[in-house]
XYZ file of C-alpha atoms in Angstrom:
384
model
C -125.226 167.062 29.929
C -121.782 165.957 31.122
C -121.642 163.890 34.279
C -119.696 164.999 37.319
C -116.047 163.882 37.424
C -114.934 161.175 39.822
C -112.451 163.598 41.373
C -112.425 167.323 42.085
C -110.734 170.065 44.023
C -112.909 171.451 46.807
C -112.196 175.030 47.902
C -113.552 176.417 51.165
C -114.238 180.109 50.580
C -114.855 180.688 54.279
C -111.314 179.467 54.990
C -109.924 181.914 52.431
C -111.839 184.767 54.012
C -110.698 183.755 57.509
C -107.072 183.534 56.426
C -107.215 187.010 54.923
C -108.659 188.454 58.130
C -106.046 186.622 60.232
C -103.190 188.068 58.170
C -104.876 191.475 58.142
C -104.787 191.489 61.954
C -101.043 190.872 61.861
C -100.244 194.235 60.255
C -100.957 197.806 61.305
C -104.257 199.340 60.115
C -102.413 201.807 57.883
C -100.572 199.042 56.031
C -102.269 197.918 52.816
C -102.517 194.230 51.988
C -102.117 192.956 48.424
C -103.867 189.601 48.064
C -101.641 187.646 45.684
C -103.940 185.655 43.409
C -101.555 184.806 40.569
C -101.446 181.288 39.099
C -105.230 180.932 39.388
C -104.973 181.922 43.065
C -102.393 179.196 43.714
C -104.786 176.724 42.115
C -107.812 177.734 44.193
C -109.696 179.527 41.408
C -108.821 183.101 40.515
C -112.232 184.752 40.471
C -113.722 182.855 43.410
C -110.668 183.417 45.627
C -110.383 187.102 44.756
C -114.087 187.499 45.454
C -113.684 185.918 48.905
C -110.759 188.213 49.686
C -112.655 191.242 48.408
C -115.607 190.448 50.653
C -113.122 190.272 53.538
C -111.904 193.782 52.709
C -109.134 193.323 50.115
C -108.691 196.341 47.847
C -105.470 195.327 46.074
C -104.721 192.139 44.145
C -101.526 190.770 42.646
C -101.739 188.834 39.382
C -98.995 187.527 37.116
C -100.331 188.494 33.694
C -102.727 190.909 32.026
C -105.203 188.132 31.216
C -105.692 187.422 34.921
C -106.333 191.096 35.624
C -108.867 191.254 32.798
C -110.710 188.238 34.193
C -110.942 189.916 37.593
C -112.312 193.130 36.086
C -114.846 191.163 34.048
C -115.950 189.479 37.269
C -116.546 192.877 38.890
C -113.463 192.970 41.119
C -112.668 196.587 41.996
C -109.607 198.053 43.669
C -106.040 198.058 42.407
C -104.821 195.098 40.361
C -101.031 194.927 40.078
C -99.596 192.911 37.168
C -96.468 191.441 38.713
C -94.834 190.195 35.494
C -95.289 193.510 33.719
C -96.825 194.048 30.290
C -96.131 192.542 26.874
C -96.528 195.065 24.020
C -99.767 193.423 22.869
C -101.293 193.768 26.339
C -100.690 197.477 26.890
C -103.961 198.826 25.455
C -106.045 196.275 27.367
C -104.170 196.929 30.599
C -104.804 200.674 30.327
C -108.464 200.149 29.428
C -108.972 197.855 32.429
C -107.065 200.200 34.748
C -104.431 197.658 35.701
C -101.212 198.699 37.453
C -98.175 197.123 35.799
C -94.862 196.377 37.430
C -92.080 197.940 35.325
C -88.398 197.050 35.231
C -87.135 198.326 31.864
C -87.391 201.488 29.811
C -88.504 199.944 26.526
C -92.287 199.856 27.015
C -92.794 203.076 28.944
C -93.271 205.227 25.836
C -95.948 202.867 24.476
C -97.656 202.757 27.857
C -97.615 206.556 28.057
C -99.092 206.917 24.561
C -101.938 204.542 25.348
C -102.676 206.325 28.609
C -102.895 209.655 26.783
C -105.062 208.194 24.000
C -107.476 206.724 26.518
C -107.411 209.752 28.777
C -106.126 207.863 31.804
C -103.268 207.982 34.272
C -101.582 204.620 34.828
C -99.978 203.909 38.171
C -96.853 201.808 37.703
C -94.800 199.933 40.293
C -91.025 200.012 39.783
C -89.330 196.685 40.548
C -85.841 196.538 42.078
C -83.616 193.475 42.024
C -81.875 193.377 45.393
C -80.593 189.826 45.192
C -83.431 187.720 43.808
C -81.752 187.508 40.401
C -85.140 187.516 38.739
C -87.182 190.438 37.430
C -86.151 193.915 38.425
C -83.837 196.782 37.632
C -80.447 197.049 39.287
C -80.473 199.766 41.985
C -77.880 201.863 40.127
C -80.230 202.171 37.145
C -83.446 202.680 39.132
C -83.163 206.473 39.338
C -83.086 206.829 35.559
C -86.199 204.661 35.214
C -88.044 206.592 37.931
C -87.153 209.875 36.237
C -88.495 208.572 32.928
C -91.785 207.618 34.573
C -92.072 211.086 36.105
C -91.412 212.762 32.748
C -93.930 210.832 30.649
C -97.558 211.989 30.417
C -100.194 209.571 31.652
C -97.856 207.750 34.038
C -97.253 208.049 37.751
C -94.970 206.148 40.087
C -97.510 204.336 42.295
C -95.114 201.970 44.022
C -91.574 200.714 44.479
C -91.099 197.038 45.247
C -88.550 194.274 45.609
C -88.687 190.632 46.665
C -86.974 188.649 49.426
C -85.280 185.484 48.086
C -84.396 184.106 51.536
C -87.052 185.355 53.955
C -87.996 181.764 54.872
C -84.389 180.738 55.570
C -83.494 180.972 59.289
C -79.826 181.148 58.380
C -80.250 184.267 56.257
C -81.654 186.688 58.818
C -78.821 189.195 58.568
C -78.817 189.104 54.775
C -82.565 189.775 54.713
C -82.127 192.743 57.009
C -79.322 194.087 54.824
C -81.561 193.772 51.758
C -84.348 195.581 53.565
C -82.042 198.442 54.574
C -80.762 198.704 51.010
C -84.324 198.774 49.709
C -85.157 201.650 52.029
C -82.135 203.643 50.886
C -82.832 203.125 47.177
C -86.560 203.776 47.576
C -85.938 207.005 49.467
C -83.804 208.274 46.588
C -86.453 207.246 44.041
C -89.179 209.116 45.910
C -87.366 212.350 45.153
C -87.852 211.631 41.434
C -91.621 211.210 41.723
C -94.262 213.776 40.887
C -94.656 216.585 43.369
C -96.910 215.819 46.297
C -96.957 212.052 45.719
C -95.079 209.300 47.475
C -95.026 205.818 45.950
C -96.027 202.886 48.128
C -93.100 200.782 49.314
C -93.655 197.027 49.446
C -91.283 194.107 49.813
C -92.722 191.686 52.416
C -94.057 188.334 51.212
C -95.680 185.854 53.628
C -92.368 184.801 55.186
C -91.135 188.349 55.720
C -94.551 189.400 56.949
C -94.228 186.839 59.753
C -90.501 187.040 60.510
C -89.623 190.678 59.857
C -92.448 193.007 60.923
C -90.161 195.994 60.358
C -90.454 195.275 56.604
C -94.245 195.740 56.413
C -93.682 199.243 55.008
C -96.750 200.647 53.180
C -98.038 197.336 51.862
C -97.451 193.602 52.316
C -97.910 190.892 49.682
C -99.080 187.638 51.312
C -99.551 184.671 49.044
C -99.277 181.160 50.500
C -100.551 182.250 53.924
C -103.868 183.353 52.409
C -104.418 179.774 51.269
C -103.781 178.335 54.714
C -100.108 177.384 54.658
C -97.185 179.191 56.285
C -93.785 179.270 54.590
C -91.340 176.463 55.331
C -89.272 178.020 58.094
C -90.169 176.886 61.646
C -90.713 180.433 62.927
C -93.398 181.285 60.343
C -94.971 177.859 60.917
C -95.416 178.704 64.581
C -96.919 182.056 63.713
C -99.203 180.393 61.186
C -100.495 178.042 63.847
C -101.132 180.933 66.211
C -103.105 182.657 63.480
C -105.212 179.518 62.932
C -104.593 179.552 59.206
C -106.901 177.007 57.570
C -105.905 175.169 54.385
C -108.687 175.926 51.927
C -108.107 173.232 49.294
C -109.042 169.557 49.369
C -108.595 166.977 46.631
C -111.281 164.329 46.792
C -112.272 161.260 44.805
C -114.338 158.058 45.173
C -113.588 154.352 45.363
C -114.056 152.969 41.848
C -113.518 149.260 42.544
C -112.756 146.998 45.514
C -110.830 143.805 44.824
C -109.136 140.953 46.684
C -105.608 139.917 45.750
C -103.584 136.937 47.044
C -100.106 137.165 48.526
C -97.353 137.427 45.935
C -99.362 139.511 43.482
C -97.730 142.477 41.747
C -99.584 145.787 41.640
C -99.553 148.316 38.789
C -96.826 149.094 36.256
C -93.449 147.542 36.949
C -94.773 145.526 39.896
C -92.872 147.864 42.194
C -95.086 146.590 45.008
C -95.833 142.897 45.544
C -98.355 141.824 48.164
C -97.001 139.906 51.143
C -100.428 138.798 52.373
C -103.981 138.495 51.072
C -104.738 142.123 50.314
C -107.891 144.133 49.795
C -107.383 146.994 47.358
C -109.401 150.079 46.529
C -108.881 151.250 42.963
C -109.104 155.061 42.890
C -109.785 157.062 39.694
C -107.060 159.665 40.224
C -103.480 159.786 38.992
C -100.774 162.012 37.579
C -103.148 163.420 34.961
C -104.908 164.989 37.959
C -101.650 166.537 39.148
C -100.943 163.828 41.716
C -97.200 163.185 41.394
C -96.081 159.802 40.106
C -93.074 160.296 42.397
C -95.400 159.590 45.335
C -95.807 155.952 44.267
C -95.508 153.812 47.431
C -94.654 156.978 49.373
C -98.019 158.491 50.281
C -101.301 157.826 52.012
C -104.915 158.775 51.441
C -107.873 159.053 53.782
C -110.723 156.561 53.577
C -113.319 156.064 56.312
C -111.454 158.609 58.420
C -108.220 156.619 58.448
C -104.897 156.807 56.650
C -104.232 154.004 54.194
C -101.114 153.562 52.022
C -101.026 153.802 48.252
C -99.583 150.670 46.654
C -97.742 150.324 43.373
C -97.012 152.838 40.644
C -99.396 155.764 40.324
C -100.961 155.650 36.853
C -102.214 158.398 34.588
C -105.822 158.125 35.777
C -105.718 155.655 38.655
C -103.928 154.490 41.755
C -104.492 151.775 44.347
C -104.866 151.948 48.134
C -104.483 149.106 50.611
C -107.756 148.805 52.563
C -107.098 145.370 54.050
C -107.730 146.787 57.533
C -110.964 148.502 56.453
C -113.442 145.781 55.493
C -116.346 148.257 55.550
C -115.047 150.318 52.601
C -117.206 150.017 49.485
C -117.442 151.340 45.950
C -118.443 154.990 45.974
C -116.914 155.864 49.351
C -115.125 159.209 49.554
C -111.340 159.295 49.329
C -109.323 162.352 50.381
C -105.908 162.858 48.799
C -105.471 166.346 50.256
C -107.432 167.758 53.170
C -109.258 166.388 56.174
C -111.562 163.475 56.860
C -112.677 162.609 60.368
C -109.825 163.402 62.729
C -107.121 162.922 60.112
C -105.568 165.515 57.802
C -103.130 165.366 54.883
C -101.624 168.743 54.023
C -99.888 170.042 50.928
C -96.700 170.487 52.933
C -96.738 166.780 53.855
C -97.123 165.714 50.230
C -94.462 168.205 49.176
C -91.961 166.862 51.705
C -92.459 163.341 50.370
C -91.264 164.237 46.888
C -88.881 167.129 47.507
C -90.932 170.149 46.529
C -93.001 172.853 48.244
C -96.657 173.258 49.124
C -97.038 176.003 46.499
C -96.340 173.543 43.677
C -98.693 170.916 45.084
C -101.578 173.393 45.285
C -100.953 174.791 41.804
C -100.750 171.315 40.263
C -103.946 170.051 41.853
C -105.807 173.243 41.033
C -104.725 173.258 37.401
C -105.650 169.641 36.727
C -109.055 169.254 38.375
C -112.535 170.704 38.269
C -113.287 173.001 41.206
C -116.184 172.841 43.621
C -116.637 175.757 46.021
C -118.112 175.403 49.496
C -118.780 177.723 52.431
C -121.346 180.386 53.175
C -119.987 182.539 50.327
C -120.201 179.805 47.666
C -122.662 180.543 44.868
């Protein structure tokens, strides 16, 4: 039997559930909430996170690819599962069989999707994606009517939703542009609704976490929170304030153990390149975690970890599987003591946004990297 790893990601399922309920309270009861669980639930574990959200009342989930939707169905997750990156040809039959709802943005695959729906005796709800300035996936508004008409004309398909995405909702300098995009979305969506099947109106959804906080008028029929469900508000100061009021709780920690304690004299170089040289007799803790665990090498000499409830600096270049912390001021630290790279210990806390700011990225990337590179351990009343 394999031994436990030195380091692992710890995910608090109770925090995930609490975050979902906090965001749920922010929108009107009639507004649906799509729990975005793509990218392995931002590194938190796809099935476990979706299960926590489902137990909190989620009935719609956003994934990136068919494989993620299949995993959720295999785990017993009910409700609507929207495939945000659409369908590759080889995934169409599986998507229909698993009753997934694909996002569509081009005509090419609709005929194949329709044929599979008819063969399997099902009706597939599709969500039509508009590009209103993101410059990513989506059909240009001028061509959206033709695509909506094609959906309405094909057997086995129905227009379940119309969506777009805000590229600048977290930018305080882009408020007017965001409002213009929202107004344009409403105009285009209203025209598309006239092309839908009689008696049905597709759900309109555009608000991500930032828009959900900053622009309540954009909640429409459904909102799509992502980062806020995992305990972090978007970067803009206004959403941060709202996030604090909601008591969002970061759900992920990255923890390890002290592998070795050693004494070094003054003038001793540490790690590759000797980018740090001791200026005094120094006590070091060698930690079995490095960039192979998703911890950025760019944080060498630029970050801290928590040991014995206190912040201590990392020294020298971060290695593939190890790094070193200066514990000169903590003589009580011993081999086997817990080390927290992300999360809380005692009264101290290191967040993903702090680590992101120290090497010019965003909390989303930090969470995804840690989650992808480490074994998960789930805690909380809902952990099994």
